[in-house]
mmCIF file of C-alpha atoms in Angstrom:
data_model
loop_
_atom_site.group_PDB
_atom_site.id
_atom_site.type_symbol
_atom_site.label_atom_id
_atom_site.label_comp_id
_atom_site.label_asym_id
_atom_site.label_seq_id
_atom_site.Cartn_x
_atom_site.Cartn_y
_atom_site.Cartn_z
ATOM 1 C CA UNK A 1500 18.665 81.768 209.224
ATOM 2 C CA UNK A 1501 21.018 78.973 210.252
ATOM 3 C CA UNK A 1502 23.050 78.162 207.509
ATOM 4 C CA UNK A 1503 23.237 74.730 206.037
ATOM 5 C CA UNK A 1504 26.189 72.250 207.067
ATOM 6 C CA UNK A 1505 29.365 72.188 205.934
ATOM 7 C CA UNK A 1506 30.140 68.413 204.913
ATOM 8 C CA UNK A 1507 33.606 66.882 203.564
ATOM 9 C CA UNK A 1508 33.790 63.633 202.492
ATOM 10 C CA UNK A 1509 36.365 61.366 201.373
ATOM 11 C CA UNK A 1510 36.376 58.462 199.004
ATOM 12 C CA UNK A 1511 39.386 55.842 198.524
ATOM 13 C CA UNK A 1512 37.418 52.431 197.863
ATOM 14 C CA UNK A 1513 39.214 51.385 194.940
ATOM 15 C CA UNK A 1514 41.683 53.539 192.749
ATOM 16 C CA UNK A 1515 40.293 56.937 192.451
ATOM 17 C CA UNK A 1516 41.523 59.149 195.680
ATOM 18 C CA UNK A 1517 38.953 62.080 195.972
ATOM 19 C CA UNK A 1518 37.653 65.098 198.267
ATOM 20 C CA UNK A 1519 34.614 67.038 198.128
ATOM 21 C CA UNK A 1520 33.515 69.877 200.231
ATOM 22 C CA UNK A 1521 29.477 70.321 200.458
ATOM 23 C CA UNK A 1522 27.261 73.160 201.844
ATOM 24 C CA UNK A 1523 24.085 71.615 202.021
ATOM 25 C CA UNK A 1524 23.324 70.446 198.775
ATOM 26 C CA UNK A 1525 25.663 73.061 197.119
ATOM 27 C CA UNK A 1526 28.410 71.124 196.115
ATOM 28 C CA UNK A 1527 31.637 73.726 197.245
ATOM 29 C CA UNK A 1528 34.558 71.147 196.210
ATOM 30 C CA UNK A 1529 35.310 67.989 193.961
ATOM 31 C CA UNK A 1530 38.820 66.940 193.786
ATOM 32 C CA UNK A 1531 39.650 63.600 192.117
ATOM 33 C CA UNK A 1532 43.014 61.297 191.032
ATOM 34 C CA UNK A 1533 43.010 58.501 189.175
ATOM 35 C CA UNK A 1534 45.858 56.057 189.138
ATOM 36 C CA UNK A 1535 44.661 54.415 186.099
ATOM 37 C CA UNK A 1536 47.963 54.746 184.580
ATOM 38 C CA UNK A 1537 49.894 52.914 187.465
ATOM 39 C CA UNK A 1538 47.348 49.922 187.219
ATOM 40 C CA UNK A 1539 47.358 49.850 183.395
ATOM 41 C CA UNK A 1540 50.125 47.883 182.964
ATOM 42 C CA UNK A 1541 48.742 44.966 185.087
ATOM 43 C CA UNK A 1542 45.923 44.931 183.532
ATOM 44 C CA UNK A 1543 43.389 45.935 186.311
ATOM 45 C CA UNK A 1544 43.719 46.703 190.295
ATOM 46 C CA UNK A 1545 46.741 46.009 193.048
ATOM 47 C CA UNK A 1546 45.789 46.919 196.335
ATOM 48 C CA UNK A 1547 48.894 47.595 197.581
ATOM 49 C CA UNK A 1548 50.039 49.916 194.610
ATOM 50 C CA UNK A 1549 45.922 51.674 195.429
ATOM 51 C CA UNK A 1550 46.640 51.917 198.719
ATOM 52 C CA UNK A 1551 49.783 53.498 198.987
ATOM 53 C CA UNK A 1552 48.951 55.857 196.346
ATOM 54 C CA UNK A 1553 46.121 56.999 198.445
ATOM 55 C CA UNK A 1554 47.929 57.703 201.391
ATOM 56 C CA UNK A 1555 49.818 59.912 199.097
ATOM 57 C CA UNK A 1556 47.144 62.025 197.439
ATOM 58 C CA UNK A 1557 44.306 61.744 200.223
ATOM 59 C CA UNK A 1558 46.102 64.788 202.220
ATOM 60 C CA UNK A 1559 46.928 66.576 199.390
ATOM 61 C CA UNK A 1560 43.745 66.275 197.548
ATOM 62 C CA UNK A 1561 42.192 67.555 201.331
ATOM 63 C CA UNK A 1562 43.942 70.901 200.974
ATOM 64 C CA UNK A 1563 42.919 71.435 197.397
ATOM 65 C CA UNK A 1564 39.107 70.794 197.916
ATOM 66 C CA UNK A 1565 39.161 73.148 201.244
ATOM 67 C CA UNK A 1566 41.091 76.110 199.157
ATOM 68 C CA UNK A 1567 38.702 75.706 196.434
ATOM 69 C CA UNK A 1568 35.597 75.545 198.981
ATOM 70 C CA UNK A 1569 37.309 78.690 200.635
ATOM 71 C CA UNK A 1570 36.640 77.212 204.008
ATOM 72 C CA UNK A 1571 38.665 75.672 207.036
ATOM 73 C CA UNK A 1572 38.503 72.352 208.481
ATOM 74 C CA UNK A 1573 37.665 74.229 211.803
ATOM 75 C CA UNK A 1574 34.880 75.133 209.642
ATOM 76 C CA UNK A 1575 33.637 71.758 208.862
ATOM 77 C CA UNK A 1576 30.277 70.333 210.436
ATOM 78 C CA UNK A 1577 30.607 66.736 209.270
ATOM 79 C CA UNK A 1578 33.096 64.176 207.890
ATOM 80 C CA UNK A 1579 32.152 61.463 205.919
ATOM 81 C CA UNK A 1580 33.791 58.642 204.294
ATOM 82 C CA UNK A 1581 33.293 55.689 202.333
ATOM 83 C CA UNK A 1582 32.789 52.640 204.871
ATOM 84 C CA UNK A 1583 32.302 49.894 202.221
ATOM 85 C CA UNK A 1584 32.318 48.068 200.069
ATOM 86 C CA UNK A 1585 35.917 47.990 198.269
ATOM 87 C CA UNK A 1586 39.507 47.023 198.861
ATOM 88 C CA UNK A 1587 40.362 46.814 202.523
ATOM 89 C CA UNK A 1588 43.613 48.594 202.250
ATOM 90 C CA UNK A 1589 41.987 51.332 200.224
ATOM 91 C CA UNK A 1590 39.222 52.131 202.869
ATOM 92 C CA UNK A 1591 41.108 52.280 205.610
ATOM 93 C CA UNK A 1592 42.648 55.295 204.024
ATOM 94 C CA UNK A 1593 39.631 57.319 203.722
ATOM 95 C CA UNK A 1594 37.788 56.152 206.771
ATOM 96 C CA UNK A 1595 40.680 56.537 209.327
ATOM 97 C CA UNK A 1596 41.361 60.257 208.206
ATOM 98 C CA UNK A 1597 37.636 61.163 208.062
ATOM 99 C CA UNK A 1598 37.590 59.401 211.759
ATOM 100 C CA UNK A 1599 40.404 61.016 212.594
ATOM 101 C CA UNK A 1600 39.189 64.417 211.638
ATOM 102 C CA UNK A 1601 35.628 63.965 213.275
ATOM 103 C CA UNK A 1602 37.462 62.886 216.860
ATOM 104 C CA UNK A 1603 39.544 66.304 216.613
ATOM 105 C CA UNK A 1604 37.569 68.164 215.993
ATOM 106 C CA UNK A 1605 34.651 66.664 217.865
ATOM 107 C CA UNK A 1606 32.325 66.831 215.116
ATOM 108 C CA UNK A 1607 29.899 63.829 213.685
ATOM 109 C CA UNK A 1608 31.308 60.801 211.381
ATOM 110 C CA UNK A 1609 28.938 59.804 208.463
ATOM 111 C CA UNK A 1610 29.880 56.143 207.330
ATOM 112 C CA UNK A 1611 29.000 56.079 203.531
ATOM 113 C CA UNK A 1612 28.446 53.023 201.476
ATOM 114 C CA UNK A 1613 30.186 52.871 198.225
ATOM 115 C CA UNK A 1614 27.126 51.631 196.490
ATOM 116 C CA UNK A 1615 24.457 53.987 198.378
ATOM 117 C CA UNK A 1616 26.465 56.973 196.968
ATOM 118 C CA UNK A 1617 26.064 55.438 193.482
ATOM 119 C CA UNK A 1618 22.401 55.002 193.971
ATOM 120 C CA UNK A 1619 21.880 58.343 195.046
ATOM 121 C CA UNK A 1620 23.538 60.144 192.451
ATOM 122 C CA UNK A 1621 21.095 60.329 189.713
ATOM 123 C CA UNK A 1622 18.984 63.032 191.993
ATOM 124 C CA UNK A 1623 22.363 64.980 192.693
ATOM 125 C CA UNK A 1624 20.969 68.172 190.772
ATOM 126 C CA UNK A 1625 17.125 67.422 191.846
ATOM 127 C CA UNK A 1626 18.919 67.524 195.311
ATOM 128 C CA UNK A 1627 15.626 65.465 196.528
ATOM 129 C CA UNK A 1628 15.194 61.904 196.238
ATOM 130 C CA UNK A 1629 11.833 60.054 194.846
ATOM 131 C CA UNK A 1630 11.015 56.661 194.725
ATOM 132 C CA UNK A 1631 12.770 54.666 191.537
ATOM 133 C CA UNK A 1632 13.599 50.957 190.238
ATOM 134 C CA UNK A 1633 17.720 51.870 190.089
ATOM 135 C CA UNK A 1634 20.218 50.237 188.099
ATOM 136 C CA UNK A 1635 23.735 50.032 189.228
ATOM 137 C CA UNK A 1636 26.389 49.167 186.838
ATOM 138 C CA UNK A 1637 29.776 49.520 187.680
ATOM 139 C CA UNK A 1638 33.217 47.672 187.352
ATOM 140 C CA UNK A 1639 32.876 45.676 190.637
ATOM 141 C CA UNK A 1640 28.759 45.643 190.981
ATOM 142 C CA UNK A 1641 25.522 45.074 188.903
ATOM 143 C CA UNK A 1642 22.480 45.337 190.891
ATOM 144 C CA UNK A 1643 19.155 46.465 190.612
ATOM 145 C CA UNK A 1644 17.340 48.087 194.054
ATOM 146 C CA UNK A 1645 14.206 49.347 194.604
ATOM 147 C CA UNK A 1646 14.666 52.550 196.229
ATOM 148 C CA UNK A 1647 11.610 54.088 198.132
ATOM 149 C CA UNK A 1648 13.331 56.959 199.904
ATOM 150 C CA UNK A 1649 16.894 57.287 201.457
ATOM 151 C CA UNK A 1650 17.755 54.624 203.429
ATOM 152 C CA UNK A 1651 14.499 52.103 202.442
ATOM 153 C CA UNK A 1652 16.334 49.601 199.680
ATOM 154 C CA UNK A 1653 15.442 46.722 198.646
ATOM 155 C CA UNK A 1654 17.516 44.776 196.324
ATOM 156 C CA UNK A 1655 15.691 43.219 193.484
ATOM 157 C CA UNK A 1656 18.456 41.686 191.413
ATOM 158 C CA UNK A 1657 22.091 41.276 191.809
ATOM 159 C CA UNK A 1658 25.080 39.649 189.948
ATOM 160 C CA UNK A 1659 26.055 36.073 190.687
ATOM 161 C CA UNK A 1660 29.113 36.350 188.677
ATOM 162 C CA UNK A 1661 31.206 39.022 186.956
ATOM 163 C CA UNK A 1662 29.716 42.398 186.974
ATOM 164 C CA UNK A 1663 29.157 43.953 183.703
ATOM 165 C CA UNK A 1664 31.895 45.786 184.092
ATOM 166 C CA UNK A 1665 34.115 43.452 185.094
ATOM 167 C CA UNK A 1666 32.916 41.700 181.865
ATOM 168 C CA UNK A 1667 34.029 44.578 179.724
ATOM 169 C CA UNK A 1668 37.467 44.256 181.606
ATOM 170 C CA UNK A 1669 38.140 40.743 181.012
ATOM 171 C CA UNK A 1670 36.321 40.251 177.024
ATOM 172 C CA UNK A 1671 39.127 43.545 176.860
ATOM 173 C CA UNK A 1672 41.794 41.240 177.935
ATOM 174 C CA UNK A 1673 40.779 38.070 175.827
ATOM 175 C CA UNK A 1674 40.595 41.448 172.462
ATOM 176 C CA UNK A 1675 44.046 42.230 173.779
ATOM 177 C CA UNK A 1676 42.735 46.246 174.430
ATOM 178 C CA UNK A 1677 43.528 48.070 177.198
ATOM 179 C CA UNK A 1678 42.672 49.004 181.069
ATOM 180 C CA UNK A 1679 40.042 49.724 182.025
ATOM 181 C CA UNK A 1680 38.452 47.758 178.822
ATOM 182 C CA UNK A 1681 34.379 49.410 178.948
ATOM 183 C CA UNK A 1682 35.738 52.599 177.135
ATOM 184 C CA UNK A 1683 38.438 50.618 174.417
ATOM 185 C CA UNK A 1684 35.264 48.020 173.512
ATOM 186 C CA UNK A 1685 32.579 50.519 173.394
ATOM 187 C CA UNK A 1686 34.892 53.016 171.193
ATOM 188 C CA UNK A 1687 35.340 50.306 168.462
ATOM 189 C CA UNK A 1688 31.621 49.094 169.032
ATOM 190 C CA UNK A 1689 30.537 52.213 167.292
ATOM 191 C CA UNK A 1690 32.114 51.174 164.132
ATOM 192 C CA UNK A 1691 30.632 47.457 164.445
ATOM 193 C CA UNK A 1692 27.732 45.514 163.654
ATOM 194 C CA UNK A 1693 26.023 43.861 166.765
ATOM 195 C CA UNK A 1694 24.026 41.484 165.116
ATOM 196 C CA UNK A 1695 27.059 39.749 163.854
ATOM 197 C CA UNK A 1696 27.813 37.472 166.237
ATOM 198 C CA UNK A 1697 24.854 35.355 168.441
ATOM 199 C CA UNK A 1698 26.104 35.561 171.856
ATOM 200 C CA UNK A 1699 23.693 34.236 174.396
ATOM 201 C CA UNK A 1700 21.948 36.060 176.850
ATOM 202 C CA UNK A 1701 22.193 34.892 180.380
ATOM 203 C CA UNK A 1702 19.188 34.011 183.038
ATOM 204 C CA UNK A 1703 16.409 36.021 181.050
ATOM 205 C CA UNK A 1704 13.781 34.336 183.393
ATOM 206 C CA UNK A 1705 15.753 35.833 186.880
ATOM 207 C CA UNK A 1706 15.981 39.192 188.433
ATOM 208 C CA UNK A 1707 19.334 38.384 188.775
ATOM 209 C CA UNK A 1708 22.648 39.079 186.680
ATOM 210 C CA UNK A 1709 24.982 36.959 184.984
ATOM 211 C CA UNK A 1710 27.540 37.980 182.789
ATOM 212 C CA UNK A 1711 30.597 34.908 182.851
ATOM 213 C CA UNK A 1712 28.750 32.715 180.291
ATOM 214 C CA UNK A 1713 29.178 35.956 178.069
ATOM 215 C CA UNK A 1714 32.602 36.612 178.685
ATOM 216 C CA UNK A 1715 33.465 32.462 178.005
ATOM 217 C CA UNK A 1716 31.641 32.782 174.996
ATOM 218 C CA UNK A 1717 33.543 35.218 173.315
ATOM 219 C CA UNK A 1718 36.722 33.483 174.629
ATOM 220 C CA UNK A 1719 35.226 30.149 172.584
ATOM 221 C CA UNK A 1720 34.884 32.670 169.945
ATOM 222 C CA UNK A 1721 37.990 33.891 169.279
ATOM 223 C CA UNK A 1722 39.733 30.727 167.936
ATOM 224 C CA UNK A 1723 37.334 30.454 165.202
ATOM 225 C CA UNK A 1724 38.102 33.999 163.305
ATOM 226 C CA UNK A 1725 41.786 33.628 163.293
ATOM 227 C CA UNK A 1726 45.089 34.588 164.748
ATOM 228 C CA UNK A 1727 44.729 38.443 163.553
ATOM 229 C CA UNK A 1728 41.355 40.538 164.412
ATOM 230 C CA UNK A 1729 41.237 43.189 161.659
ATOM 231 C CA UNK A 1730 39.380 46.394 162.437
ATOM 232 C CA UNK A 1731 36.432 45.762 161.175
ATOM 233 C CA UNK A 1732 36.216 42.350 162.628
ATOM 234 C CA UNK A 1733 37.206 43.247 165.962
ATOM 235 C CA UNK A 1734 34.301 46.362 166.130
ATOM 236 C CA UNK A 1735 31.935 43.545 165.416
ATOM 237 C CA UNK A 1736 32.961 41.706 168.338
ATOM 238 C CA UNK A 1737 33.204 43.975 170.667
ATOM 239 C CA UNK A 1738 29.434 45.878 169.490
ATOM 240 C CA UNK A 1739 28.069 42.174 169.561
ATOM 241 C CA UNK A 1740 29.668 41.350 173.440
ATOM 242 C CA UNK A 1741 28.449 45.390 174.083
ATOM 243 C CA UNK A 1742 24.416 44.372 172.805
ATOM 244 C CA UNK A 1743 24.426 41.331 174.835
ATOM 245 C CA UNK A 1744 25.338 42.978 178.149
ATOM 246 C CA UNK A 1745 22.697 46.268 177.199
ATOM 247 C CA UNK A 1746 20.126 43.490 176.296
ATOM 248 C CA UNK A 1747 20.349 42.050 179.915
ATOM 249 C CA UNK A 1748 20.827 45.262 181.508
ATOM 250 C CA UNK A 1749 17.719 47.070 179.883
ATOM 251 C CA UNK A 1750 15.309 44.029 179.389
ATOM 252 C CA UNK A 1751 15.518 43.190 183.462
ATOM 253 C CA UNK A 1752 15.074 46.942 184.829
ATOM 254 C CA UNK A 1753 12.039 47.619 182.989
ATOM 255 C CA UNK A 1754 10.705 45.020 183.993
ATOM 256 C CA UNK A 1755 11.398 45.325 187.637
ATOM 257 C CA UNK A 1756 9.947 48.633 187.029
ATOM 258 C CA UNK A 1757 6.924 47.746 185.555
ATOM 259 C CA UNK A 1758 5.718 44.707 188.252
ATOM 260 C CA UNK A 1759 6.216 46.981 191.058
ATOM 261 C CA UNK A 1760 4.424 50.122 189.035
ATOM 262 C CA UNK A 1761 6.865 52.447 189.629
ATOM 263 C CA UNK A 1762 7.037 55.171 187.106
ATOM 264 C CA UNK A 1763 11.291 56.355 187.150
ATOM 265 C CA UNK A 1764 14.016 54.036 186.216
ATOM 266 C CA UNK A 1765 17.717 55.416 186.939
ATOM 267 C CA UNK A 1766 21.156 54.462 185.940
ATOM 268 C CA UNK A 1767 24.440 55.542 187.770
ATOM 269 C CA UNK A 1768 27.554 53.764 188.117
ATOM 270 C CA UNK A 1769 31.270 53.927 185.965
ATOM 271 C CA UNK A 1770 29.293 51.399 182.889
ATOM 272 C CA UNK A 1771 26.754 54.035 182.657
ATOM 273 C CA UNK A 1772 29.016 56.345 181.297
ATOM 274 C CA UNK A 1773 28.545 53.862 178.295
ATOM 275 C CA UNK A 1774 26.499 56.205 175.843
ATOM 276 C CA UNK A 1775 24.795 53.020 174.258
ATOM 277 C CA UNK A 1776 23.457 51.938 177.433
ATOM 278 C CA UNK A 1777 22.199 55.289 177.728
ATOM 279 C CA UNK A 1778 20.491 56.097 174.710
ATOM 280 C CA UNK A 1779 19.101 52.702 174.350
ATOM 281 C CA UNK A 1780 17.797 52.294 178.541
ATOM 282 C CA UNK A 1781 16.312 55.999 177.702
ATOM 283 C CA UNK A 1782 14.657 54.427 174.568
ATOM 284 C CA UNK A 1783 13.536 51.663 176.314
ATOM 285 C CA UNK A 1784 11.729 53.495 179.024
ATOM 286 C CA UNK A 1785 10.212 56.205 176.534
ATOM 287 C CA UNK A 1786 8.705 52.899 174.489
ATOM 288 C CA UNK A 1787 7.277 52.127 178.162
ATOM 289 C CA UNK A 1788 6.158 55.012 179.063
ATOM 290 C CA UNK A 1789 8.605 55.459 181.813
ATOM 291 C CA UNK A 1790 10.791 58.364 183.125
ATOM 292 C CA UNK A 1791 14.712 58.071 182.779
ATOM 293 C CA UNK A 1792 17.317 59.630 184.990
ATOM 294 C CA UNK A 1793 20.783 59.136 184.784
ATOM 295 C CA UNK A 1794 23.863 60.053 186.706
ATOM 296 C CA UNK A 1795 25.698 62.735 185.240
ATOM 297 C CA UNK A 1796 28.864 61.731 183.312
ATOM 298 C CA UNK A 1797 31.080 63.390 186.188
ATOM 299 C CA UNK A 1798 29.554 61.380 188.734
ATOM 300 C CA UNK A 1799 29.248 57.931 187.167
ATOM 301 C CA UNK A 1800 32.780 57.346 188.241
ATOM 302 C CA UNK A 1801 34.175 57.037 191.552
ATOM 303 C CA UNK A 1802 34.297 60.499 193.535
ATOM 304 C CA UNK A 1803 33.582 62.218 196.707
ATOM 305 C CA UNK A 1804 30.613 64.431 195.451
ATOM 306 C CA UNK A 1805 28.308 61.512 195.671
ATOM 307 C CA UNK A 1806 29.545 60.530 199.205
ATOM 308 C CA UNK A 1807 29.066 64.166 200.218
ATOM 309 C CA UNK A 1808 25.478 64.236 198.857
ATOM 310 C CA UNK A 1809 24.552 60.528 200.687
ATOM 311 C CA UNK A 1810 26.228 62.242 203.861
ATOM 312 C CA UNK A 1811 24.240 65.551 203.275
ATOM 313 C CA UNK A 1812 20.695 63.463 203.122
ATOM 314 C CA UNK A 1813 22.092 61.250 206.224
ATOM 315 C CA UNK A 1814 22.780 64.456 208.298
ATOM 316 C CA UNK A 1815 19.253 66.171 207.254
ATOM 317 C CA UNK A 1816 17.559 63.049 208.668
ATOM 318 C CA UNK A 1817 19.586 62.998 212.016
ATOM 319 C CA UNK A 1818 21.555 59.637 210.812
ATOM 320 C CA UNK A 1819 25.168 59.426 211.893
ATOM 321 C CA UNK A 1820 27.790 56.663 212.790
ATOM 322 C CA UNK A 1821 29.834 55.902 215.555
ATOM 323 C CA UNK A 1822 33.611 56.598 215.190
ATOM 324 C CA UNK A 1823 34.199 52.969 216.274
ATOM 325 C CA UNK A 1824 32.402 52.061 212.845
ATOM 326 C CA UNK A 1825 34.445 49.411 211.516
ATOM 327 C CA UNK A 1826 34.764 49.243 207.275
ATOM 328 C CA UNK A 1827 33.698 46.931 205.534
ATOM 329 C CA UNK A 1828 35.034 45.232 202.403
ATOM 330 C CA UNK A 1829 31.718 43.352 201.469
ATOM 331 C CA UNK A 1830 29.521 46.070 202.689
ATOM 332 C CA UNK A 1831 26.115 45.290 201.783
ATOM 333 C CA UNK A 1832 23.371 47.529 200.666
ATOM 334 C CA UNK A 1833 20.619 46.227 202.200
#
């Protein structure tokens, strides 16, 4: 029996720098590093501080995921990389090693979109993928895609303003919390009351997102509650801003679901490592009689596991790209 393809796959669209190694659907290898701590102080992303950080750590983080894997690059049937969409000067990083690695060694190249890898990640551990209404959430993206099998998407809604979480980000910035500001507002949300403040809830009638009328609303907020937020005030702000985006979020995915009949909802992305989204989408779809999968917590953030698993269902359908492949900072999904 022929065994199933070794894959490695790298991922450098933004600021996490990570390997993964992939048998099949076995996952060998997942090596990640963040560089939160070198962007904290500005308050969110510089591309040039990403981008030489991952020419530092790509190589290294290479080695570690091919010890751990116990295999040899000579070894490798694939490399994929993340083609799109994300900082220019990040992908190039990724994309020109995996091309480099697939010329040498005159093996295929499987270009990976950011977002596709994102999608796909809910059926990581199912290892097959069924059709679902999916809900992507993350720091740079808020879409909603009707997925019928891999490869067949068709977006449904997308934002036409600040993703959620770049929402969370900036309402962290206007609370004076820190980077990156989805896990500082949802920690004090727990302690708040999110019926405290009315904060409005944007394009209810569209399958599209909006979340900068939010964000200037709770900057118009601010001035009225005084110079110093005390604790207690400040969870209330931040749970209220939190049930406003989770209100959107959940109200347009099942229904998306529900006009098109289709009986699985999922959730992946970094925001849906928000437990609140979580409990209450899950609640949501119960009350509606619909299933709900989510990414798991390990794979909601950036990482190469999810680009390995898109490359892994590429490569079992005969799909793979052209070393000339050019990224692609606004990749599209479909």
């Amino acid at each position: 029996m022929t065994p199933a393809p070794l894959i490695l796959a790298l991922e450098t669209s933004c600021d996490e720098t990570a390997a993964a190694v992939m048998r099949g659907k076995d996952l060998l290898a997942s090596e990640v590093a963040s560089q939160i701590a070198e962007h904290e102080k500005y308050g969110g992303v510089v591309p040039e501080i990403a981008s030489r950080n991952h020419l530092i750590q790509t190589p290294r983080l290479l080695r570690r995921a091919l010890e751990q894997a116990a295999v040899e690059l000579s070894e490798i049937d694939a490399f994929a990389a993340t083609t799109g969409p994300g900082l220019a000067s990040s992908l190039m990083i990724g994309a020109s090693m995996a091309k480099g690695l697939a010329i040498g060694f005159n093996k295929p190249y499987l270009a990976i979109n950011h977002l596709e890898g994102h999608l796909l990640s809910p059926f990581f551990e199912r290892g097959q993928v069924t059709p679902n209404v999916a809900l992507v959430v993350s720091g740079g993206h808020t879409i909603s895609v009707m997925v019928r099998s891999v490869g067949n998407y068709q977006i449904i809604g997308r934002t036409v303003d600040d993703a959620a979480g770049e929402a969370f980000d900036k309402v962290a910035r206007l609370l004076g919390l820190g980077y990156p500001g989805g896990p500082e507002i949802e920690k004090r949300a727990r302690e708040g009351d999110p019926a405290r403040f009315a904060l409005p809830r944007s394009m209810p009638d569209s399958p599209d997102f909006s979340f900068s009328g939010l964000k200037t609303a709770v900057r118009y907020l601010l001035p009225t509650l005084g110079r110093n937020l005390d604790g207690k005030l400040m969870a209330d702000v931040c749970a209220s801003f939190q049930q406003a985006v989770i209100d959107v979020l959940i109200e347009k995915i099942v229904r998306a679901a529900k006009m098109r009949s289709i009986k699985l909802v999922t959730l992946s992305g970094g925001v849906s490592c928000n437990r609140e989204l979580c409990s209450q989408l899950e609640q949501a779809c119960r009350a509606n009689q619909l299933e709900f999968l989510s990414a798991p917590g390990w794979l909601s953030t950036d990482n190469a596991a999810m680009i390995a698993f898109a490359g892994s269902l590429h490569l079992e359908r005969g799909l793979t790209s052209p070393v000339t492949q050019e990224i692609n900072p606004n990749l599209a999904l479909a």
